[in-house]
Coordinates of C-alpha atoms and ligand atoms in Angstrom, one line a residue:
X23 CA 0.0 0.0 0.0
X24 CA 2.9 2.5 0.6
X25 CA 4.5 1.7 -2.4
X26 CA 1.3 2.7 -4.0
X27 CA 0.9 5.4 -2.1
X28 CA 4.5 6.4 -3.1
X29 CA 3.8 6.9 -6.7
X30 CA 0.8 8.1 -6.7
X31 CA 1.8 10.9 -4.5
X32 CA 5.8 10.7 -6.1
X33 CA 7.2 11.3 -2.6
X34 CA 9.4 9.4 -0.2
X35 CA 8.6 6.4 1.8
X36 CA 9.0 8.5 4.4
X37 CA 6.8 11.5 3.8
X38 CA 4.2 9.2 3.0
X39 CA 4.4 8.1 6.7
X40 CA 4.4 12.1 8.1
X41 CA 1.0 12.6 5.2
X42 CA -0.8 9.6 6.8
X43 CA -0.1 10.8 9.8
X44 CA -0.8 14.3 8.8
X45 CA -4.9 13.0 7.5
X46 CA -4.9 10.7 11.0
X47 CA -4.3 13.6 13.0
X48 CA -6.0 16.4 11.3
X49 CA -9.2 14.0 10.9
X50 CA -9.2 12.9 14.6
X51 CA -8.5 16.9 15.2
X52 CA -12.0 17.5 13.0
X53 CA -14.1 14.8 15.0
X54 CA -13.0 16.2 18.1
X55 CA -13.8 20.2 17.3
X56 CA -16.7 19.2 15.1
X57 CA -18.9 17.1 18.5
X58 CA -17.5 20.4 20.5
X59 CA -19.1 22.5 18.4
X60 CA -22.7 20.2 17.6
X61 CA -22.5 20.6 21.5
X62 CA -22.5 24.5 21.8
X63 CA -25.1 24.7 19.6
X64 CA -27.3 21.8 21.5
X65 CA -29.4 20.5 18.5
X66 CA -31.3 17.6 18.9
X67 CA -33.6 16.3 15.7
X68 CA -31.3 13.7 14.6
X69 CA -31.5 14.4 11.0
X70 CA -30.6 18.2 11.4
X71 CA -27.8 16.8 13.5
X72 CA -26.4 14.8 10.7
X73 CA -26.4 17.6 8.1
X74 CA -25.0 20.3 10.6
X75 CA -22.2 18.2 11.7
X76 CA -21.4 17.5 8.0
X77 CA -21.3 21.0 7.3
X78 CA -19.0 21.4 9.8
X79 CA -16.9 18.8 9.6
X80 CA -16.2 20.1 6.1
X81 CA -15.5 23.0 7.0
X82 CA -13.0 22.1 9.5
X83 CA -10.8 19.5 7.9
X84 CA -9.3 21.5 5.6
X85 CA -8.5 23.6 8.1
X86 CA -7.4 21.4 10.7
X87 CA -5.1 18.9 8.2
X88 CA -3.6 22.5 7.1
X89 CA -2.6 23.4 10.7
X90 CA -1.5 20.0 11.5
X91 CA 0.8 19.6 8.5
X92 CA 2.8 22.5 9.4
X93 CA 4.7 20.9 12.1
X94 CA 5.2 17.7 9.9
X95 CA 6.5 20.0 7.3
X96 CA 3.8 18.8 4.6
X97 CA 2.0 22.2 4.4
X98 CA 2.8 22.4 0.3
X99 CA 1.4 19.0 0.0
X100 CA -1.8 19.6 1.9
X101 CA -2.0 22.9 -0.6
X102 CA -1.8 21.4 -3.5
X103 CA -4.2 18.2 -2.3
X104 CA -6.8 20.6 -0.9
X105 CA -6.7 22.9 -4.3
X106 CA -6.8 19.6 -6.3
X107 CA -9.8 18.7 -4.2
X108 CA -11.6 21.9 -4.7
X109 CA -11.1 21.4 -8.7
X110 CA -12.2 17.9 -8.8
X111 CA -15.7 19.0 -6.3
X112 CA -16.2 21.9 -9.0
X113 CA -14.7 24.7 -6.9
X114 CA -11.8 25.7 -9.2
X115 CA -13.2 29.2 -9.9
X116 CA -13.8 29.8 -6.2
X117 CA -10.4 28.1 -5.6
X118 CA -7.8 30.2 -7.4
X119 CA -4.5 28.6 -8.6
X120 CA -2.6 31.9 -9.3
X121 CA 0.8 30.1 -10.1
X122 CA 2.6 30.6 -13.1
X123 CA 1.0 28.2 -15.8
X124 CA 3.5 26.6 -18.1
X125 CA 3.5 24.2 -21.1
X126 CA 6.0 22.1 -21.8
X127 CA 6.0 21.1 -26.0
X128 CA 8.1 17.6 -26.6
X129 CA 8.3 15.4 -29.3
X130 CA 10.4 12.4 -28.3
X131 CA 10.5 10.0 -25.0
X132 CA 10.2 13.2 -23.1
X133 CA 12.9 12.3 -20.3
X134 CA 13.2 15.9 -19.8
X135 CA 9.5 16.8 -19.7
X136 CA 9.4 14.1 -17.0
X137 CA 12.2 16.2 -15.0
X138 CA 10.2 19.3 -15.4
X139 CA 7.0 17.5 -14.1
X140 CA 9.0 16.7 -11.3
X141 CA 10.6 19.6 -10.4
X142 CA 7.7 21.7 -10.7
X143 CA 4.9 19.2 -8.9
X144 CA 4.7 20.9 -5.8
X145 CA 6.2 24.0 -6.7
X146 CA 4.6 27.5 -4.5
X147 CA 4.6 29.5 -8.2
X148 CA 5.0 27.5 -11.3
X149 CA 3.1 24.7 -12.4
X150 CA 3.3 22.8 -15.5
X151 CA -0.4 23.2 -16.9
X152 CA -0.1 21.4 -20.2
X153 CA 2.0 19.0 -22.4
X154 CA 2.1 19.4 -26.0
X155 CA 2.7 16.9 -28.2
X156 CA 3.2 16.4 -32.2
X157 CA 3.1 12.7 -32.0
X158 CA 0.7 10.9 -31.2
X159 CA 2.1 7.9 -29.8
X160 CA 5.2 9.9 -28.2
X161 CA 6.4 8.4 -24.8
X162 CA 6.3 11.6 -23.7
X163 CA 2.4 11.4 -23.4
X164 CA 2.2 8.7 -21.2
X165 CA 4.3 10.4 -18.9
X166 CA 1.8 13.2 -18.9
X167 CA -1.2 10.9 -18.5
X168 CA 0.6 9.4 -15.6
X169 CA 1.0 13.1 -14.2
X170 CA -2.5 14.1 -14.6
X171 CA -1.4 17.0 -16.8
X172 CA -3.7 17.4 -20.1
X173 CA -2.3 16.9 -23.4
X174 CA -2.5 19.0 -26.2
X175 CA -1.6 17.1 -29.9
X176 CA -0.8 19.8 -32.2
X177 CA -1.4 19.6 -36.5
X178 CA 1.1 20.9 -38.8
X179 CA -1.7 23.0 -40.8
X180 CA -2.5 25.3 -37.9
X181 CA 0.7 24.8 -36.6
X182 CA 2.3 26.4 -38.7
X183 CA 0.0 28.1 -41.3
X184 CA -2.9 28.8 -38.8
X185 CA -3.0 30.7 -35.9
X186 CA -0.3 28.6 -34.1
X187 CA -2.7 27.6 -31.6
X188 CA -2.0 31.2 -29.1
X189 CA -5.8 31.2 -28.8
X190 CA -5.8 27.9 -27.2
X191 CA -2.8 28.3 -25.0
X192 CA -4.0 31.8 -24.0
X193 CA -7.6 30.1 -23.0
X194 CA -5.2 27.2 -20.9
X195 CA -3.7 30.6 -19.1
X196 CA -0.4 29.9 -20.2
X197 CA 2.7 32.2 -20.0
X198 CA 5.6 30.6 -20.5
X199 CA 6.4 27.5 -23.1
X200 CA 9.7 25.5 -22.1
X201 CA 10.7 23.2 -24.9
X202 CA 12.2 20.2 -24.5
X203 CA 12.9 17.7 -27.6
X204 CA 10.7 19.4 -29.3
X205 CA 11.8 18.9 -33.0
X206 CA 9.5 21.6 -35.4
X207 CA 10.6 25.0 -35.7
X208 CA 8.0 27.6 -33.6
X209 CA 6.5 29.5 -35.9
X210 CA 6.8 33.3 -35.3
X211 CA 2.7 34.1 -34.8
X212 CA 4.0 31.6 -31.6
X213 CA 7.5 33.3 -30.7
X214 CA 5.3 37.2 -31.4
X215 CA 2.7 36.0 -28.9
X216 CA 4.9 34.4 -26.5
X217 CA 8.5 36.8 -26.8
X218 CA 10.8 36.4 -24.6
X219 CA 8.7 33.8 -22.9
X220 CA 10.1 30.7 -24.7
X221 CA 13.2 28.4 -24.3
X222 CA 14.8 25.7 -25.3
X223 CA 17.7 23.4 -24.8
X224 CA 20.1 21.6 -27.4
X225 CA 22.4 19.2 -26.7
X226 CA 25.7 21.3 -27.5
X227 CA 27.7 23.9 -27.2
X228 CA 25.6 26.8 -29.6
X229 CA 26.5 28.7 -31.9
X230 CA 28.6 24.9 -32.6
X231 CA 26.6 21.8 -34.0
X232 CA 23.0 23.9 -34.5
X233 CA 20.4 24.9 -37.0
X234 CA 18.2 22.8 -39.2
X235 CA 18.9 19.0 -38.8
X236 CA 20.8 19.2 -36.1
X237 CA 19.3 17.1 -33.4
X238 CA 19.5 14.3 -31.2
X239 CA 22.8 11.5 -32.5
X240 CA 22.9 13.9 -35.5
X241 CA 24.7 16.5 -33.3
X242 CA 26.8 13.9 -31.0
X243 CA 28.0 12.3 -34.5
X244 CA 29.2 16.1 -35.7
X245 CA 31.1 16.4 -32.5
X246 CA 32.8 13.0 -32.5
X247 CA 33.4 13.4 -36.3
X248 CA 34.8 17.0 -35.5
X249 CA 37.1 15.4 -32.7
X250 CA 36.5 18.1 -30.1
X251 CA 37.4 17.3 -27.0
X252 CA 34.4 18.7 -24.9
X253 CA 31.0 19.2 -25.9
X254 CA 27.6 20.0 -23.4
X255 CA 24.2 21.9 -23.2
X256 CA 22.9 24.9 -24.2
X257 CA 20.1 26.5 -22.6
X258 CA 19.1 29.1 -24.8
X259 CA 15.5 31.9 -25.8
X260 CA 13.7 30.9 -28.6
X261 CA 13.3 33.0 -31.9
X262 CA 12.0 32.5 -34.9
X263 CA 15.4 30.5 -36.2
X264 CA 16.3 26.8 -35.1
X265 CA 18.8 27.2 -32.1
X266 CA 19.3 31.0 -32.9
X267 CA 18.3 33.3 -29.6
X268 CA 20.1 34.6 -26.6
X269 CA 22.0 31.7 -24.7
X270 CA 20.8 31.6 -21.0
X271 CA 22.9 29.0 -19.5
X272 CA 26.0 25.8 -20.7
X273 CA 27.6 22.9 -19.0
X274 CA 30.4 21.1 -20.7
X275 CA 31.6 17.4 -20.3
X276 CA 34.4 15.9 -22.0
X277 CA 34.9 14.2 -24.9
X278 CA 36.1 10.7 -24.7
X279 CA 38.3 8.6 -26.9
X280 CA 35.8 6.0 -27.0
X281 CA 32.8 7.5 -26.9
X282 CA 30.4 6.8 -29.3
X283 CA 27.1 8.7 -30.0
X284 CA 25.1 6.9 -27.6
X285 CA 27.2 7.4 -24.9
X286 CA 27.9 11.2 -25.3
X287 CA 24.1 11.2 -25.5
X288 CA 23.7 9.3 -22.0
X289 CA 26.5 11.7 -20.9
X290 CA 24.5 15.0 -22.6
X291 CA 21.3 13.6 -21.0
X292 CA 22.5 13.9 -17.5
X293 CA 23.5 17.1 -17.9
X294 CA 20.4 18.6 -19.2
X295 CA 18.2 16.6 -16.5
X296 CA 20.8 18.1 -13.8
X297 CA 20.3 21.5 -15.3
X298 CA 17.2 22.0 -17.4
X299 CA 14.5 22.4 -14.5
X300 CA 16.4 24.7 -12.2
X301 CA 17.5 27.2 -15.2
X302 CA 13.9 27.2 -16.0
X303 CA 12.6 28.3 -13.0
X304 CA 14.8 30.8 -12.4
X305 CA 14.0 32.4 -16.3
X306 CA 10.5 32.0 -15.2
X307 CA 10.6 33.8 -12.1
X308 CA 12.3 36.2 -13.4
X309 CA 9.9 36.9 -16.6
X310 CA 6.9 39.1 -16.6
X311 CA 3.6 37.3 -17.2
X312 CA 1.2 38.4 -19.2
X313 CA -1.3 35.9 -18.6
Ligands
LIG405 C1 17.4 16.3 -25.6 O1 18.6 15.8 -25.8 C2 17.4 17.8 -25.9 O2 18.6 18.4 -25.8 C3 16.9 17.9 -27.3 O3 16.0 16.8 -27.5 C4 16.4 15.8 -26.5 C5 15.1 15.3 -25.9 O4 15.2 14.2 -25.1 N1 16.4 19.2 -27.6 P1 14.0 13.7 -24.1 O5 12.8 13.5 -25.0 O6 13.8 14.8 -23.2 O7 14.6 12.5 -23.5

């Protein structure tokens, strides 16, 4: 049951322990308050009983789980939970989520999509609202589905010759689009809507081994073929040319002799997963949103 409990939650062993305790306490908390209170107010039908001291009880829980996770040092969990709650029981526009909402666009396997999810799951002021997608079938939507986060499958027609889908991401309340394996070019009615608000990483050391074509083994085979001795990541704004705006932020690892594509791949991989989610957040905090 923990293990369960584990990944649906994706925390600890041991934070699970300090959440059940968390509901244990907080609920016993609620009964307690909630027959003081019925008391005080000394009502007897039995069936008025019964609906006053769900009302209250209600009413209290929240509260009372809220209070108690604060020594167990769960508070952001209970947040998010009781927000969740509210969503799911129809609440969500008398329950405000006011963080940051971001999509993440990825094409591939989506290893670093998964990070962001991650990073971001319980974070105070950025949440990762939507995942989009231009394959269907892309491992990287079964991580979302797994997440909870909705999916977004985007056409090439409206892509890129429509209205680049702004209307849709506007409607989702999004502000900020991190991109990560995404392999089409962003269309400028995209990079115009969203300037300055969209970023991306490659898997080298920009302005080297970039532009059209140059993804995934494509770029590790350039560098091995170029015998450089280090490559890395490059964290970089998006414009309206492949791998082309400001650079934010690079790591570099070394070259080995016998490295082949794959394994300055696993090597790259690491990097970004080390780097990707933190650099984000910082660019995010430090953007103004429009939204
Ligand atoms: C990463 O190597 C990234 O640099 C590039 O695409 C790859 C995506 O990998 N832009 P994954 O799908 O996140 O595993």
């Amino acid at each position: 049951m923990f293990k369960g409990l584990q990944q649906k939650w994706k925390v600890s062993g041991l934070r699970v322990l300090l959440i059940l305790c968390t509901f244990a306490i907080g609920g016993s908390l609620t009964g307690i308050a909630g027959r003081y209170i019925m008391g005080a107010l000394g009502i007897n039908a039995t069936w008025l009983w019964v609906i006053v001291y769900i009302i209250i009880v209600t009413l209290i829980w929240p509260l009372a789980v809220l209070v108690i996770s604060i020594p167990f040092g769960q508070f952001r969990f209970f947040i998010s939970y009781l927000k969740k709650m509210g969503r799911r029981m129809g609440l969500g526009g008398a329950i405000v989520d006011n963080r940051i909402a971001v999509a993440v666009f990825a094409s591939g396997a989506g290893s670093n999509a998964a990070r962001m999810i991650e990073h971001f799951r319980q974070h105070p002021n950025i949440r990762i609202a939507l995942i989009v997608c231009n394959k269907p079938g892309a491992g990287v939507l079964d991580i979302a589905a797994k997440a909870g986060i909705p999916t977004l499958i985007i056409e090439k027609e409206r892509f890129f010759r429509g209205d680049a889908y702004v209307p849709v991401f506007r409607e989702a309340g999004i502000s900020f689009i991190i991109l990560a394996g995404f392999l089409w070019k962003v269309p400028q009615a995209l990079t115009g809507a969203f300037s300055g608000a969209i970023i991306n990483i490659h898997p080298a050391l920009l302005p080297n081994y970039g532009g059209k074509g140059m993804y995934g083994r494509f770029v590790h085979e350039a560098v091995l073929a170029a015998g450089d001795p280090e490559s890395g990541i490059t964290i970089h704004f998006v414009d309206e040319h492949y791998d082309h705006g400001a650079v934010i932020f690079q790591a570099r690892c070394a070259v080995m002799q016998n490295d082949t594509a794959d394994s300055l791949a696993m090597r790259i991989h690491q990097l970004e997963h080390q780097h990707y989610p933190e650099q984000a957040e910082k660019v995010i905090l430090n953007t103004r949103h429009h939204s």
